[in-house]
mmCIF file of N, CA and C in Angstrom:
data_model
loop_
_atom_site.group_PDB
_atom_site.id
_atom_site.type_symbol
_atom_site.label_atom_id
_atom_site.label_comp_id
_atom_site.label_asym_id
_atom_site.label_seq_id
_atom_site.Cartn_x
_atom_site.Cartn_y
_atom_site.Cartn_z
ATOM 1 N N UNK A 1 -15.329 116.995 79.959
ATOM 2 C CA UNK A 1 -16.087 115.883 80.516
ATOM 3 C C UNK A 1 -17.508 116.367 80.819
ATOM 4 N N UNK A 2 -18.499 115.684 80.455
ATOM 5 C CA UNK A 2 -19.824 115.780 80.544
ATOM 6 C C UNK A 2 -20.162 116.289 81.935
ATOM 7 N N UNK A 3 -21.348 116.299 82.653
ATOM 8 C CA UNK A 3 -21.799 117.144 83.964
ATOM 9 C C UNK A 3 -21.584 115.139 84.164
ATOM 10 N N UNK A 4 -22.576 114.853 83.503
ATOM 11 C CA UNK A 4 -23.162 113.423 84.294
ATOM 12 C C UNK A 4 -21.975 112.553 84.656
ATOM 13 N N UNK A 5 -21.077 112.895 83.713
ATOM 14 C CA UNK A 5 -19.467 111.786 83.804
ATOM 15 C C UNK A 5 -19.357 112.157 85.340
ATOM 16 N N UNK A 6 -19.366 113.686 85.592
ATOM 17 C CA UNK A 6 -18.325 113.723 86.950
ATOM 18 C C UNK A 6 -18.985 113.264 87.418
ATOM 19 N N UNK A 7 -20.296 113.576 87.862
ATOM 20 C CA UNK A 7 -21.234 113.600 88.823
ATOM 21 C C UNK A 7 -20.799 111.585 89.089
ATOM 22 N N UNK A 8 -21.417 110.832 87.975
ATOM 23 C CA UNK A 8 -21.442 109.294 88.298
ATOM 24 C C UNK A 8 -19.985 108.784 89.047
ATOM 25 N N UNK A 9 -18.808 109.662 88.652
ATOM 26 C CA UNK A 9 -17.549 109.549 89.550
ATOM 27 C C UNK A 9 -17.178 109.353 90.455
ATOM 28 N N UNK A 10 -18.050 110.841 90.933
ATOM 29 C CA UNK A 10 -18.130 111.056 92.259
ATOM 30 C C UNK A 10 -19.060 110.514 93.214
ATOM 31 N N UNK A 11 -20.151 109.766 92.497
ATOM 32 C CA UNK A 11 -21.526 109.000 93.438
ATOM 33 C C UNK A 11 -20.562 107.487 93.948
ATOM 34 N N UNK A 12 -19.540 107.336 93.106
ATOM 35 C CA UNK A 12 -19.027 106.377 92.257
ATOM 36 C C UNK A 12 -18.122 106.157 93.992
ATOM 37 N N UNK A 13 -17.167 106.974 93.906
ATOM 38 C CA UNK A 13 -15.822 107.217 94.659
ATOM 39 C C UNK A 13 -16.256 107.624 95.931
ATOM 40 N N UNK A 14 -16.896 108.709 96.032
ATOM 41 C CA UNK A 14 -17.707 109.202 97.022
ATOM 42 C C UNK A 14 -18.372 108.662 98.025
ATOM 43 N N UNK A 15 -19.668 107.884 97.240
ATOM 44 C CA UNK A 15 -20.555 107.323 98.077
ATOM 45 C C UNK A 15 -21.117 106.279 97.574
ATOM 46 N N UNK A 16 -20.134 105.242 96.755
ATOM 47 C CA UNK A 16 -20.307 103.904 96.894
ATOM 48 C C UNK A 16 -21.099 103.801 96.047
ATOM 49 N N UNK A 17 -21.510 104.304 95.230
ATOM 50 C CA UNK A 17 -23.034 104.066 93.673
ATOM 51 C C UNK A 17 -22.168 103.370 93.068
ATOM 52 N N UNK A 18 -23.318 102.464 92.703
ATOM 53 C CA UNK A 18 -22.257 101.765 91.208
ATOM 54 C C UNK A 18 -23.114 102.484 90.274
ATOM 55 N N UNK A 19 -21.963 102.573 89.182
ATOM 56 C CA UNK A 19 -21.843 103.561 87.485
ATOM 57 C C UNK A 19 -23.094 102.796 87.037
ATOM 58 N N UNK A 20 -23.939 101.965 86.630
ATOM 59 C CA UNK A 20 -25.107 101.496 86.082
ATOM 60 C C UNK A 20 -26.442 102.470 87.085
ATOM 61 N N UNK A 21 -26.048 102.742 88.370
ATOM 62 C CA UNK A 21 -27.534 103.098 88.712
ATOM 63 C C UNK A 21 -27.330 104.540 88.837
ATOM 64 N N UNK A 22 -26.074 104.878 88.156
ATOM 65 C CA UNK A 22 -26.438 106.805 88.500
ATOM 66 C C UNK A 22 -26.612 107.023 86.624
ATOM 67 N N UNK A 23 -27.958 107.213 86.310
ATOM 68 C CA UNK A 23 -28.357 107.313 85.374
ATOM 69 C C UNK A 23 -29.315 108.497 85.747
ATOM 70 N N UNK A 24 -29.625 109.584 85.076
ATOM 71 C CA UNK A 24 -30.485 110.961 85.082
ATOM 72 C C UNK A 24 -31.825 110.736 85.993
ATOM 73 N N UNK A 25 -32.760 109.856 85.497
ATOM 74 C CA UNK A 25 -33.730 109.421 86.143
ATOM 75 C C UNK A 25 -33.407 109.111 87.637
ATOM 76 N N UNK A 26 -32.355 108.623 88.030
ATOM 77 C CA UNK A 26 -32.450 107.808 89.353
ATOM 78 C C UNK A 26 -32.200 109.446 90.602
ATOM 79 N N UNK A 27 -33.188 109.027 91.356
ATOM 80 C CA UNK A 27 -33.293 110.381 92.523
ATOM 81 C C UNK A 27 -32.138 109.787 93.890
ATOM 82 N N UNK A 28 -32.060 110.995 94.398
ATOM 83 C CA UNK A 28 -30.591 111.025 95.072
ATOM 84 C C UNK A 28 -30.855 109.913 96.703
ATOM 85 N N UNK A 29 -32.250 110.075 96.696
ATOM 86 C CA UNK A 29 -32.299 108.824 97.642
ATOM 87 C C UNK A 29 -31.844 107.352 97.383
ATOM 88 N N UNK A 30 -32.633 106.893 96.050
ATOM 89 C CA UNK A 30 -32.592 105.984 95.430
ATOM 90 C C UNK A 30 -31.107 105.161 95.410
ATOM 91 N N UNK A 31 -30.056 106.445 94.893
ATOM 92 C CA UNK A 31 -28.487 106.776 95.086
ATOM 93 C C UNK A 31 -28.073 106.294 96.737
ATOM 94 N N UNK A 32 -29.023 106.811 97.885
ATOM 95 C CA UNK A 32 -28.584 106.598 99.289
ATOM 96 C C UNK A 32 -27.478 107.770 99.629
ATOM 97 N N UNK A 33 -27.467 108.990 98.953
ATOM 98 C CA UNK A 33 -26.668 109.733 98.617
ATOM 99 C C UNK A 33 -27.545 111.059 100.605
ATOM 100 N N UNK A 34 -26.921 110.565 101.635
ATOM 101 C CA UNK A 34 -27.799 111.517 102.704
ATOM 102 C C UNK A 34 -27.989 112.937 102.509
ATOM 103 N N UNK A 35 -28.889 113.466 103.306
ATOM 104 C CA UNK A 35 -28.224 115.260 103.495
ATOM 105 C C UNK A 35 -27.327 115.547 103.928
ATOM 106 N N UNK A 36 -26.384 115.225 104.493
ATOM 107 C CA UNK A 36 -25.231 115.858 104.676
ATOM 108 C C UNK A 36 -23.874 115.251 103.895
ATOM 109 N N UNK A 37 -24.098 114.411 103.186
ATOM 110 C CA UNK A 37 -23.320 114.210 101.438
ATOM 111 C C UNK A 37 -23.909 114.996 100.922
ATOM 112 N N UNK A 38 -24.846 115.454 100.638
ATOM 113 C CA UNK A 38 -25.402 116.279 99.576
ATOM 114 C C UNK A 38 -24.710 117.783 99.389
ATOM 115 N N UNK A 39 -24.669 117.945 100.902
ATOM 116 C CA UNK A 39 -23.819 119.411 101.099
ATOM 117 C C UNK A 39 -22.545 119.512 100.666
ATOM 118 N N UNK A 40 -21.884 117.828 101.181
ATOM 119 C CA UNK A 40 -20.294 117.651 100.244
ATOM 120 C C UNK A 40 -20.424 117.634 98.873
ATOM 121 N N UNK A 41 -21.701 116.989 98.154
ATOM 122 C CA UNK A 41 -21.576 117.360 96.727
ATOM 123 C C UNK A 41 -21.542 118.235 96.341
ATOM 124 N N UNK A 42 -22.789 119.608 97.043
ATOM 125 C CA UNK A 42 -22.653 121.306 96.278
ATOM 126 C C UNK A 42 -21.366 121.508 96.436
ATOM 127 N N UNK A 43 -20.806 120.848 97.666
ATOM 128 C CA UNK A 43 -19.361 122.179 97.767
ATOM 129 C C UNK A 43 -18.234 121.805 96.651
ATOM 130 N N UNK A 44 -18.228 120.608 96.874
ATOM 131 C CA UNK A 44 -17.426 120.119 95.307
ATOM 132 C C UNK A 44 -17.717 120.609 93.875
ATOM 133 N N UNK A 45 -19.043 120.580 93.937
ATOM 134 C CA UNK A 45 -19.421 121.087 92.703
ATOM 135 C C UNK A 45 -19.094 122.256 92.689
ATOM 136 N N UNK A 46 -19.527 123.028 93.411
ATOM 137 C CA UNK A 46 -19.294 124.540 93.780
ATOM 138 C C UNK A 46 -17.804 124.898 93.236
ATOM 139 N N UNK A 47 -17.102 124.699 93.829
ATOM 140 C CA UNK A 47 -15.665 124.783 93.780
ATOM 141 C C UNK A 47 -15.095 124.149 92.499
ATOM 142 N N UNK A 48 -15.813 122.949 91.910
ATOM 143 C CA UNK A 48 -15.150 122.153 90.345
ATOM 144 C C UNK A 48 -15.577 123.362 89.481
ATOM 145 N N UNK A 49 -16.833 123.658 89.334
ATOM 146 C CA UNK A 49 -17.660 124.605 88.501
ATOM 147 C C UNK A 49 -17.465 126.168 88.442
ATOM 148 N N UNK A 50 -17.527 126.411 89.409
ATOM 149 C CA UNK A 50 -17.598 128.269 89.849
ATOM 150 C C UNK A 50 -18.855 128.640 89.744
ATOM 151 N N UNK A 51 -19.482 127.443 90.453
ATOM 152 C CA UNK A 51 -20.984 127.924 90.685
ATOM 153 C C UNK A 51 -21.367 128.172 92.099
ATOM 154 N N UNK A 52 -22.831 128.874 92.397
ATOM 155 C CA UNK A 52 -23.059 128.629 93.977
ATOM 156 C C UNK A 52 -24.469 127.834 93.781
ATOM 157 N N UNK A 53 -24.665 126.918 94.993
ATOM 158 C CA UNK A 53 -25.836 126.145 94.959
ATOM 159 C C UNK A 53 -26.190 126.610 96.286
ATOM 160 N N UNK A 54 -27.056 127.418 96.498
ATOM 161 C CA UNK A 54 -27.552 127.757 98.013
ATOM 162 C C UNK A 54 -28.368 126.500 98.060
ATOM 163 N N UNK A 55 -28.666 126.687 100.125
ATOM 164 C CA UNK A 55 -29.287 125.334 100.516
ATOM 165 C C UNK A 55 -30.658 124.946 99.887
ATOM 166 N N UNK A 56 -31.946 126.090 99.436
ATOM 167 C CA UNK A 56 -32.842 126.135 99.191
ATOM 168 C C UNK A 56 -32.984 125.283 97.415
ATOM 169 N N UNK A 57 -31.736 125.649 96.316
ATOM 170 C CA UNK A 57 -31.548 124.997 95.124
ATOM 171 C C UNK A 57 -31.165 123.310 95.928
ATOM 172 N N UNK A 58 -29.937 123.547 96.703
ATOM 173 C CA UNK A 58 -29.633 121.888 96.955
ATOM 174 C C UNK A 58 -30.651 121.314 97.791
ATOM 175 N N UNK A 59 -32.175 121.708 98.525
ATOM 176 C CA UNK A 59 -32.906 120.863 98.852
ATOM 177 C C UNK A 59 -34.073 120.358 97.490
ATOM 178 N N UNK A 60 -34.279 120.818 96.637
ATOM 179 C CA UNK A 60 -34.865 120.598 95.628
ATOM 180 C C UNK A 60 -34.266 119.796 94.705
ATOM 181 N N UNK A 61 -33.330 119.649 94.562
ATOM 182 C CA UNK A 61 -32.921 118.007 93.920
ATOM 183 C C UNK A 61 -33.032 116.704 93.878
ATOM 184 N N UNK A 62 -34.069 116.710 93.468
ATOM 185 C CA UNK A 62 -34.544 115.003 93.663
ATOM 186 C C UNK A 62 -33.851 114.084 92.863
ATOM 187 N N UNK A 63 -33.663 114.312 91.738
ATOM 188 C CA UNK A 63 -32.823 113.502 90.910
ATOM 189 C C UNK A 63 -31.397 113.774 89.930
ATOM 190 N N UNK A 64 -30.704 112.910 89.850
ATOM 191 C CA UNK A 64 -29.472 113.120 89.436
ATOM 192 C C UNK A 64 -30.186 114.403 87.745
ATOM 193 N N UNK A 65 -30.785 114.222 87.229
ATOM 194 C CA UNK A 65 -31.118 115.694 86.461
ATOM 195 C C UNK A 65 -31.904 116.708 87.026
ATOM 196 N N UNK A 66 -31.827 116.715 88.153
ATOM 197 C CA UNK A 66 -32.242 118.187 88.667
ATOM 198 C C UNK A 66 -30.483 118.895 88.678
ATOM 199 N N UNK A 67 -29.492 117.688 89.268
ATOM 200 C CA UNK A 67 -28.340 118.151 89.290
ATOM 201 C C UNK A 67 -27.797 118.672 88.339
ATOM 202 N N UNK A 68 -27.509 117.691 87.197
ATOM 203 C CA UNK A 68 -27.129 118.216 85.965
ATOM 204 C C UNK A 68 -27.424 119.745 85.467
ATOM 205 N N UNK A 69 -29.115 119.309 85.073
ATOM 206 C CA UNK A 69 -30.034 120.424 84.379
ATOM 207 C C UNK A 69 -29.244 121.766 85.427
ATOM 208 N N UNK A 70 -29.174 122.014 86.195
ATOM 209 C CA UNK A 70 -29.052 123.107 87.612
ATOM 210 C C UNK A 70 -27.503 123.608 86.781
ATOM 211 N N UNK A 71 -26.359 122.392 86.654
ATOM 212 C CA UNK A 71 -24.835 122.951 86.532
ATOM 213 C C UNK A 71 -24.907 123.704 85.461
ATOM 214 N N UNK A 72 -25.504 122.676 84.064
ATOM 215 C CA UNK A 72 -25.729 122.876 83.135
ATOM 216 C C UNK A 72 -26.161 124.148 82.560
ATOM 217 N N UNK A 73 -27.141 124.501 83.062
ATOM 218 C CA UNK A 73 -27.772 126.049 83.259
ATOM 219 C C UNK A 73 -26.689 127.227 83.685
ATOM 220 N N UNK A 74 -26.142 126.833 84.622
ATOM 221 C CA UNK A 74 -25.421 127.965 85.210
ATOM 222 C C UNK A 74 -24.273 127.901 84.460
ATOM 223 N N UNK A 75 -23.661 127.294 83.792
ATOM 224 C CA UNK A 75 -22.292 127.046 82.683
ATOM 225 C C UNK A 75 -23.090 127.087 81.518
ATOM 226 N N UNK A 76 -24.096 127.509 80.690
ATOM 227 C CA UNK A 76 -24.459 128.359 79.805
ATOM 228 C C UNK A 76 -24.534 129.639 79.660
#
C-alpha cells in the first residue's frame, strides 16, 4: 500500500478528513490535523514503518508531502 493510501486512512479514521481533501498539496492545518495528533501520527508511523521522526522533522511538516516525501526517503 502506497505511503499516501495509509496516511489518507488514517486522517480518514483518525481525525475525521474526508479522502477527497487529503491530497499531497493539502498542509496538515488545512487537514485540522493539531500538535498533539501530529505526535499520534509520528508514533504510528514510527511503529507501521520502522522509522524515527524526531520532534524537530515532525515540526517541519507542513503538508501531507512533506509526510510522504520524509517516509518515503527513509524506506529507500
Amino acid at each position: 500500500m502506497r505511503v499516501l493510501d495509509v496516511l489518507m486512512r488514517m486522517f480518514c479514521l483518525q481525525f475525521g478528513c474526508e479522502p477527497e481533501e487529503v491530497e499531497l498539496a493539502a498542509t496538515l492545518d488545512d487537514l485540522n490535523i493539531a500538535p498533539h495528533e501530529r505526535e499520534h501520527m509520528a508514533l504510528v508511523l514510527e511503529e507501521m514503518y520502522g522509522i524515527a521522526i524526531d520532534g524537530d522533522t515532525l515540526d517541519g511538516f507542513e503538508t501531507v508531502e512533506d509526510v510522504v516525501a520524509y517516509i518515503e526517503d527513509r524506506l529507500n
